[in-house]
Tab-separated table of C-alpha atoms in Angstrom:
chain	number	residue	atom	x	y	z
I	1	UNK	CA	0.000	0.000	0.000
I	2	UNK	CA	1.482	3.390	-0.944
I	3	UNK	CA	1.925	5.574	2.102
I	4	UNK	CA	-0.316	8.841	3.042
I	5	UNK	CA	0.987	11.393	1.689
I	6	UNK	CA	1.707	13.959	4.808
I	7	UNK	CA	0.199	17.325	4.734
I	8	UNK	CA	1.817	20.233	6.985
I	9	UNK	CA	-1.088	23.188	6.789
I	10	UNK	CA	-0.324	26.779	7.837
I	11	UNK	CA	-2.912	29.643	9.047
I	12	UNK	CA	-4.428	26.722	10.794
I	13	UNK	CA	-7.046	28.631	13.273
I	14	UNK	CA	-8.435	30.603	10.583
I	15	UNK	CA	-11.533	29.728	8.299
I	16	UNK	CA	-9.457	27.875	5.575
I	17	UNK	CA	-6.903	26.583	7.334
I	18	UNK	CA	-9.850	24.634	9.317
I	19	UNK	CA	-11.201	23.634	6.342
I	20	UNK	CA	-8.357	22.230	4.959
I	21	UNK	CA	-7.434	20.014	8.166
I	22	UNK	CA	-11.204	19.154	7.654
I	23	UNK	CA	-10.474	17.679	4.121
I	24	UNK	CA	-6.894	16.341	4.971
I	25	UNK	CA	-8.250	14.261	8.011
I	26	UNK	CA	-10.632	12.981	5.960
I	27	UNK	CA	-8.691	12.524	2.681
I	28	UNK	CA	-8.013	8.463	2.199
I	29	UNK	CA	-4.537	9.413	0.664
I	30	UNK	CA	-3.283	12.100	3.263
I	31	UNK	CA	-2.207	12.217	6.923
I	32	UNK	CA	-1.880	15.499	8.949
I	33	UNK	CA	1.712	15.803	9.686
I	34	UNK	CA	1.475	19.415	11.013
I	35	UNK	CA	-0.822	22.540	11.613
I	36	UNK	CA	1.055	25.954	11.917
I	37	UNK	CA	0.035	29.368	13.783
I	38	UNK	CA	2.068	32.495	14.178
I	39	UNK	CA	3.399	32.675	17.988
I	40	UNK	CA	0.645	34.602	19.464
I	41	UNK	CA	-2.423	32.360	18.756
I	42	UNK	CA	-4.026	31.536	21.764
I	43	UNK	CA	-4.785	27.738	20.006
I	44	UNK	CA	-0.714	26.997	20.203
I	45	UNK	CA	-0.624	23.611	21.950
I	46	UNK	CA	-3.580	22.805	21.240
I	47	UNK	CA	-4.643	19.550	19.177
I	48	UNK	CA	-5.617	20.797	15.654
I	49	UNK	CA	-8.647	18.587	15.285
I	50	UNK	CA	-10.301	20.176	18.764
I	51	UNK	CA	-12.278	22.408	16.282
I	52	UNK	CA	-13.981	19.597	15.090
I	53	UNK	CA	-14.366	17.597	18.288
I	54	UNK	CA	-12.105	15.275	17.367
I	55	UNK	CA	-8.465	14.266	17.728
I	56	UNK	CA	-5.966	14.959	14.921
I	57	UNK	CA	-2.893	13.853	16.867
I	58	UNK	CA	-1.336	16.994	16.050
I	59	UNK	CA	-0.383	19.593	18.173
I	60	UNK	CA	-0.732	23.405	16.771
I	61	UNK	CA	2.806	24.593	16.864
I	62	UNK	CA	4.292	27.671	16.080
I	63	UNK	CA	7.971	26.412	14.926
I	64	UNK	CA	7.807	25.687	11.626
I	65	UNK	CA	11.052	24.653	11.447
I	66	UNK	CA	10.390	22.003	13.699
I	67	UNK	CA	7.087	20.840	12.768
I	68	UNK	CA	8.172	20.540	8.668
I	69	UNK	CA	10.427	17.556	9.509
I	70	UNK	CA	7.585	15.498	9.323
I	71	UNK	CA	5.631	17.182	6.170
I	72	UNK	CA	6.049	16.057	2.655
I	73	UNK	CA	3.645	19.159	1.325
I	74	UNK	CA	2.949	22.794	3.031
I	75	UNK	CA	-0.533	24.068	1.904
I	76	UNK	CA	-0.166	27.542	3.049
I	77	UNK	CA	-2.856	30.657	2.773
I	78	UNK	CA	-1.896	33.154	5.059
I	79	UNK	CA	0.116	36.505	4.246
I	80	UNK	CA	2.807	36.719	1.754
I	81	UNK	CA	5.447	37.888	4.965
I	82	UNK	CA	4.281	34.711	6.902
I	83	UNK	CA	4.462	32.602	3.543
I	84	UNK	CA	7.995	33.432	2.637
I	85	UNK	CA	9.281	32.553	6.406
I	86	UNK	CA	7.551	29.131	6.505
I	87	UNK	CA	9.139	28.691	2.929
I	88	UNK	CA	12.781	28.583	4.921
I	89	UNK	CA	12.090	26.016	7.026
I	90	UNK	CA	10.109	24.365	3.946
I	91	UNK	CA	13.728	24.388	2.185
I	92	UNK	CA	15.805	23.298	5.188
I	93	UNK	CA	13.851	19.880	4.852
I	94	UNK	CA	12.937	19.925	1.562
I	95	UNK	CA	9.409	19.769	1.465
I	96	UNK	CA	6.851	20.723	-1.545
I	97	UNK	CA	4.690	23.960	-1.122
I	98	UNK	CA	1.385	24.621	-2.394
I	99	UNK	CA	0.804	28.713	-2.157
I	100	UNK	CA	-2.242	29.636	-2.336
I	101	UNK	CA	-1.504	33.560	-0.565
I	102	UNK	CA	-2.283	36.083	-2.824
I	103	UNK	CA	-0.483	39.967	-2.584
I	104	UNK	CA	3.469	38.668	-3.426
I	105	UNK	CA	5.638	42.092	-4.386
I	106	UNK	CA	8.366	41.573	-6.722
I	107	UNK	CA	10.954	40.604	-4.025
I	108	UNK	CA	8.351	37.919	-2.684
I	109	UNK	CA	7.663	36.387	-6.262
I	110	UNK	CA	11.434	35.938	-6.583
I	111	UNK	CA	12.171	34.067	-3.430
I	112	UNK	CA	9.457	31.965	-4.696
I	113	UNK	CA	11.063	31.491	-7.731
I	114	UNK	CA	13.960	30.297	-6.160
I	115	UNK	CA	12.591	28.273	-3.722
I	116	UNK	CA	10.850	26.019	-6.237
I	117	UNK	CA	14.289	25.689	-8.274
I	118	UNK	CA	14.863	22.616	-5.418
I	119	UNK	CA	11.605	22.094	-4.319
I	120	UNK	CA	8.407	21.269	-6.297
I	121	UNK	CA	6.024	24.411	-5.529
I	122	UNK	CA	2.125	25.229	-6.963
I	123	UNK	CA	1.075	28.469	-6.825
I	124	UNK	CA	-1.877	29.651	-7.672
I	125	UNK	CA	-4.176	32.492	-6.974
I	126	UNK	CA	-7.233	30.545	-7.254
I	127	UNK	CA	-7.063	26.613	-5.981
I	128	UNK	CA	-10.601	26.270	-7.472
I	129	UNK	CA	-11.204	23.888	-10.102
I	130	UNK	CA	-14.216	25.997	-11.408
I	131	UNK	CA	-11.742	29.326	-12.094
I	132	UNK	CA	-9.513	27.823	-13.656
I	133	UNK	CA	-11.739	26.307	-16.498
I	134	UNK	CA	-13.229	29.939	-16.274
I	135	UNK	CA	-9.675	30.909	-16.835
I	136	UNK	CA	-9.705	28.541	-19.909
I	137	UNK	CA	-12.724	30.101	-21.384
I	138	UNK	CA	-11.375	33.316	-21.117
I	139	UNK	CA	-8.413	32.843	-22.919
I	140	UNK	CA	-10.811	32.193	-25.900
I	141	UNK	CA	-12.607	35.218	-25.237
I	142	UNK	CA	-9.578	37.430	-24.428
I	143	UNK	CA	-8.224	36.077	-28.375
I	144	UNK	CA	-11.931	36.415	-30.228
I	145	UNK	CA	-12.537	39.737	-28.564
I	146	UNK	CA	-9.651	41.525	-28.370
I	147	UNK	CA	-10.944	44.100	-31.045
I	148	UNK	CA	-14.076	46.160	-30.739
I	149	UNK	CA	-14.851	45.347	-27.137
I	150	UNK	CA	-13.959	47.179	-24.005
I	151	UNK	CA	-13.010	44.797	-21.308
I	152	UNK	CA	-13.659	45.493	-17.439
I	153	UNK	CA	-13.170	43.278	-14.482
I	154	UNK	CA	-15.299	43.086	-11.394
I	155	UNK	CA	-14.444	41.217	-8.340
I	156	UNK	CA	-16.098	41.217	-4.486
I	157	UNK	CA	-14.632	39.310	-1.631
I	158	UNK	CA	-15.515	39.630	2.282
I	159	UNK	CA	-14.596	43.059	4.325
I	160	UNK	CA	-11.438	40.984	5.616
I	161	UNK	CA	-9.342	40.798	2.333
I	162	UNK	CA	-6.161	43.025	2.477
I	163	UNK	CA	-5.468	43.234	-1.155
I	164	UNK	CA	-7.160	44.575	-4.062
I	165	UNK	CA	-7.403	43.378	-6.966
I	166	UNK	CA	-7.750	40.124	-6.254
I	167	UNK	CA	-5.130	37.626	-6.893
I	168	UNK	CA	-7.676	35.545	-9.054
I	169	UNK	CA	-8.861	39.254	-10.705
I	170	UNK	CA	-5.144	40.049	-11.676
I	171	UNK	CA	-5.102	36.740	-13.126
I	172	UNK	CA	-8.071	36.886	-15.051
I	173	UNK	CA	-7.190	40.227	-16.292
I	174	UNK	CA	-3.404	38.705	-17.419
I	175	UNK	CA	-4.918	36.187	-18.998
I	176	UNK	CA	-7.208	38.115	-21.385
I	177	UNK	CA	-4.499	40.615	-21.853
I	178	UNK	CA	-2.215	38.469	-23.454
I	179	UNK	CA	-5.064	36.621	-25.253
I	180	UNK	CA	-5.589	39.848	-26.422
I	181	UNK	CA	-2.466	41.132	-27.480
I	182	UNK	CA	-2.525	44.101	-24.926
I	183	UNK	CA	0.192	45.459	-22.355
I	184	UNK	CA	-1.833	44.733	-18.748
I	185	UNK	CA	1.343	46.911	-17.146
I	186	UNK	CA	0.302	50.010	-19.608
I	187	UNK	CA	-3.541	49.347	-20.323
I	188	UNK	CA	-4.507	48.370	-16.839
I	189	UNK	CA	-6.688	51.320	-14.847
I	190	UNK	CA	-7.685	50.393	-11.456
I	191	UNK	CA	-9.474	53.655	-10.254
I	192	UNK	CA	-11.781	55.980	-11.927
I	193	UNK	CA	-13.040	59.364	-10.506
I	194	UNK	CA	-13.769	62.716	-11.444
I	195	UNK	CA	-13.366	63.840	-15.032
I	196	UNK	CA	-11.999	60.746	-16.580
I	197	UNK	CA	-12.131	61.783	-20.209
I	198	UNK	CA	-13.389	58.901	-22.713
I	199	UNK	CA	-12.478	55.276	-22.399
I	200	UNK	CA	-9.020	54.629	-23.684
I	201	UNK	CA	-9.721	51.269	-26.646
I	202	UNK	CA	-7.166	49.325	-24.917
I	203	UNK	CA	-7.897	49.820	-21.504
I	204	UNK	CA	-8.326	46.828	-19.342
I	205	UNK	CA	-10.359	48.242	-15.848
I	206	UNK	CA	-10.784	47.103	-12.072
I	207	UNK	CA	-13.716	47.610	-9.919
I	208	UNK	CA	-13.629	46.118	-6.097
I	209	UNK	CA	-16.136	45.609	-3.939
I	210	UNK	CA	-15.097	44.896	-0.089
I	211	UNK	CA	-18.450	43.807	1.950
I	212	UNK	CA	-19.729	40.792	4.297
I	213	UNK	CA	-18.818	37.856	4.356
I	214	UNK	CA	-18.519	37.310	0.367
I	215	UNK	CA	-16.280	34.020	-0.535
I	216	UNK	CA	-15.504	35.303	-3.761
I	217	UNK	CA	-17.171	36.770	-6.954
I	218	UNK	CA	-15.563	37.308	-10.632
I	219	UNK	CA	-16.839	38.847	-13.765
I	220	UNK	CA	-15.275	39.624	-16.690
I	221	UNK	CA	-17.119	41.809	-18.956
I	222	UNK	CA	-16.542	42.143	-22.546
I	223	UNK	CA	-18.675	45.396	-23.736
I	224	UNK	CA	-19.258	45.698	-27.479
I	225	UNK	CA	-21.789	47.864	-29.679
I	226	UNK	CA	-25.002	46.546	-29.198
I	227	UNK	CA	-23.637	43.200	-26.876
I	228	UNK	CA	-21.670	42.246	-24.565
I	229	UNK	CA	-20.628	39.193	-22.663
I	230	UNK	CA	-20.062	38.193	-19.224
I	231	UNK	CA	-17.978	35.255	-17.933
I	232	UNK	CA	-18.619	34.539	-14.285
I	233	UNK	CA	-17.459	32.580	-11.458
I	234	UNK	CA	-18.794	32.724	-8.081
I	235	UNK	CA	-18.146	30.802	-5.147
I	236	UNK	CA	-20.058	29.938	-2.228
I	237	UNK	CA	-17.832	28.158	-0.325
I	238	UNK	CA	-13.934	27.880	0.761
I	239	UNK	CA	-14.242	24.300	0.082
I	240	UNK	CA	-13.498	24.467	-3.521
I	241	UNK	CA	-10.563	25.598	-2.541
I	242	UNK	CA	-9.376	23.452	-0.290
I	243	UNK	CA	-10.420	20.510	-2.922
I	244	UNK	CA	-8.147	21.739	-5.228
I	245	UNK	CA	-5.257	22.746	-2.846
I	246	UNK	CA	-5.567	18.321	-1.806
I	247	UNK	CA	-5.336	17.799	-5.750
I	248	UNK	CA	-2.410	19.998	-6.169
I	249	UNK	CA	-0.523	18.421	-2.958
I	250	UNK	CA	-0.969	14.957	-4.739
I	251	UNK	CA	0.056	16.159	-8.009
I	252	UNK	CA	3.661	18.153	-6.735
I	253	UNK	CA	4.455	14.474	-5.090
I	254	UNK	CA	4.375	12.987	-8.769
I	255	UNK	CA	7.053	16.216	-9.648
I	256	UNK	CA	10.436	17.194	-9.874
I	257	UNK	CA	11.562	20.733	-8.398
I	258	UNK	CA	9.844	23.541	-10.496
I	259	UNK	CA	7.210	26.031	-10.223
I	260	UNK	CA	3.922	25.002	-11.588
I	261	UNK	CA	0.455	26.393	-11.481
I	262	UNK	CA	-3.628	24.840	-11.320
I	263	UNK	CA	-3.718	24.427	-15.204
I	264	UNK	CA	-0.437	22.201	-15.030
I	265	UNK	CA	-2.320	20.392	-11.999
I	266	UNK	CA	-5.646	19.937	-14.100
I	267	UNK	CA	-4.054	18.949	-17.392
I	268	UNK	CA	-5.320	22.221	-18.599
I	269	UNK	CA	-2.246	23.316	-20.866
């Protein structure tokens, strides 16, 4: 029999880090190996299953370095500064990283880079199987539409989300932008007000809504004379996610060092 494949999951008081230690425990191919906090959680010590009133066997620790001896994959959605620390101790003992964090400067995207040059790494600003077909059918819009159509995208997430656009917007609007043949670096616009003047033809634009407790909406419009189009994907609950964060763990253990992404992970390329 081939052995469980041992999941180390970080941010794992919040809402998705419960869900995934949810889906591990009950995953027939994975074991929890470790479930990470920053030092001032109040749940360090505690056993990461008590959420569920059940024992995991694992105690929530906050020393990464530590607790990743036992992991063969991190699945990891906190903040990019917390994401690039537990990436040290991910490379001290070589294990994979699925990075599912979203709001990575330039500086952050590198160490990534170089992390996965010796260890197998997914990231992905959407883990959800639905976007990234979405993401497929928008390539074929962003080539077929390029011309005569004025392309805006719309995204709303709950009142807690630090960054704006999206991670999954951005990569929407990259996406249809190279479909497209456009420059998203000089067409992109991410605020309007006051006197705007017209609509530039190439423009790609942003609008953000911040509100409740919304998982995640995404719309990209394509506005044309006399039509338009909308491609949509809405979620309505983190557990798409964590589905597809489980798929790409099992995938990076089939896969040498290198930095791949949910299409490689669905066969979508």
């Amino acid at each position: 029999m081939t052995s469980a494949t041992r999941i180390a999951i970080s941010g794992a008081t919040g809402k998705m880090g419960r869900m995934l230690i949810e889906a591990v425990l009950a995953h027939p191919q994975m074991a929890l190996a470790a479930a990470l906090e920053q030092p001032s959680s109040p749940m360090i010590g505690k056993d990461a299953g008590d959420f569920m009133g059940q024992s995991s066997g694992v105690a929530i620790s906050a020393d990464p370095t530590a607790a990743l001896r036992a992991a063969d994959v991190l699945i990891d959605f906190t903040r990019p500064e917390a994401t690039l620390e537990y990436l040290k101790a991910c490379a001290q003992h070589r294990v994979r990283a699925v990075i599912g964090t979203t709001g990575f400067d330039a500086a952050g995207q590198l160490a990534i880079t170089a992390f996965s040059k010796n260890n197998a790494t997914v990231m992905a600003p959407n883990m959800s199987v639905g976007v990234n077909i979405t993401l497929k059918l928008l390539e074929s819009a962003g080539r077929y539409l390029g011309e005569g159509f004025d392309i805006e995208v719309i995204e709303a997430h709950h009142r807690h989300k630090v960054d704006a656009p999206s991670g999954t917007a951005l990569k929407m609007a990259e996406v249809v932008a190279q479909a497209a043949g456009r420059n998203l670096s000089k067409e992109a616009r991410y605020a309007r007000e006051g006197h705007t003047g017209p609509r530039p033809a190439k423009e790609i634009g942003f609008s953000v809504i911040r509100g409740g407790d919304i998982v995640g909406d995404h719309t990209v419009l394509f506005a044309g004379t006399g039509e338009r189009i909308e491609i949509t994907h809405k979620s309505s609950s983190r557990a798409t996610y964590a589905e597809g964060a489980l798929r790409a763990a099992l995938f990076l253990m089939q896969k040498p060092a290198g930095l791949y992404d949910m299409q490689d992970v669905l066969g979508l390329k």
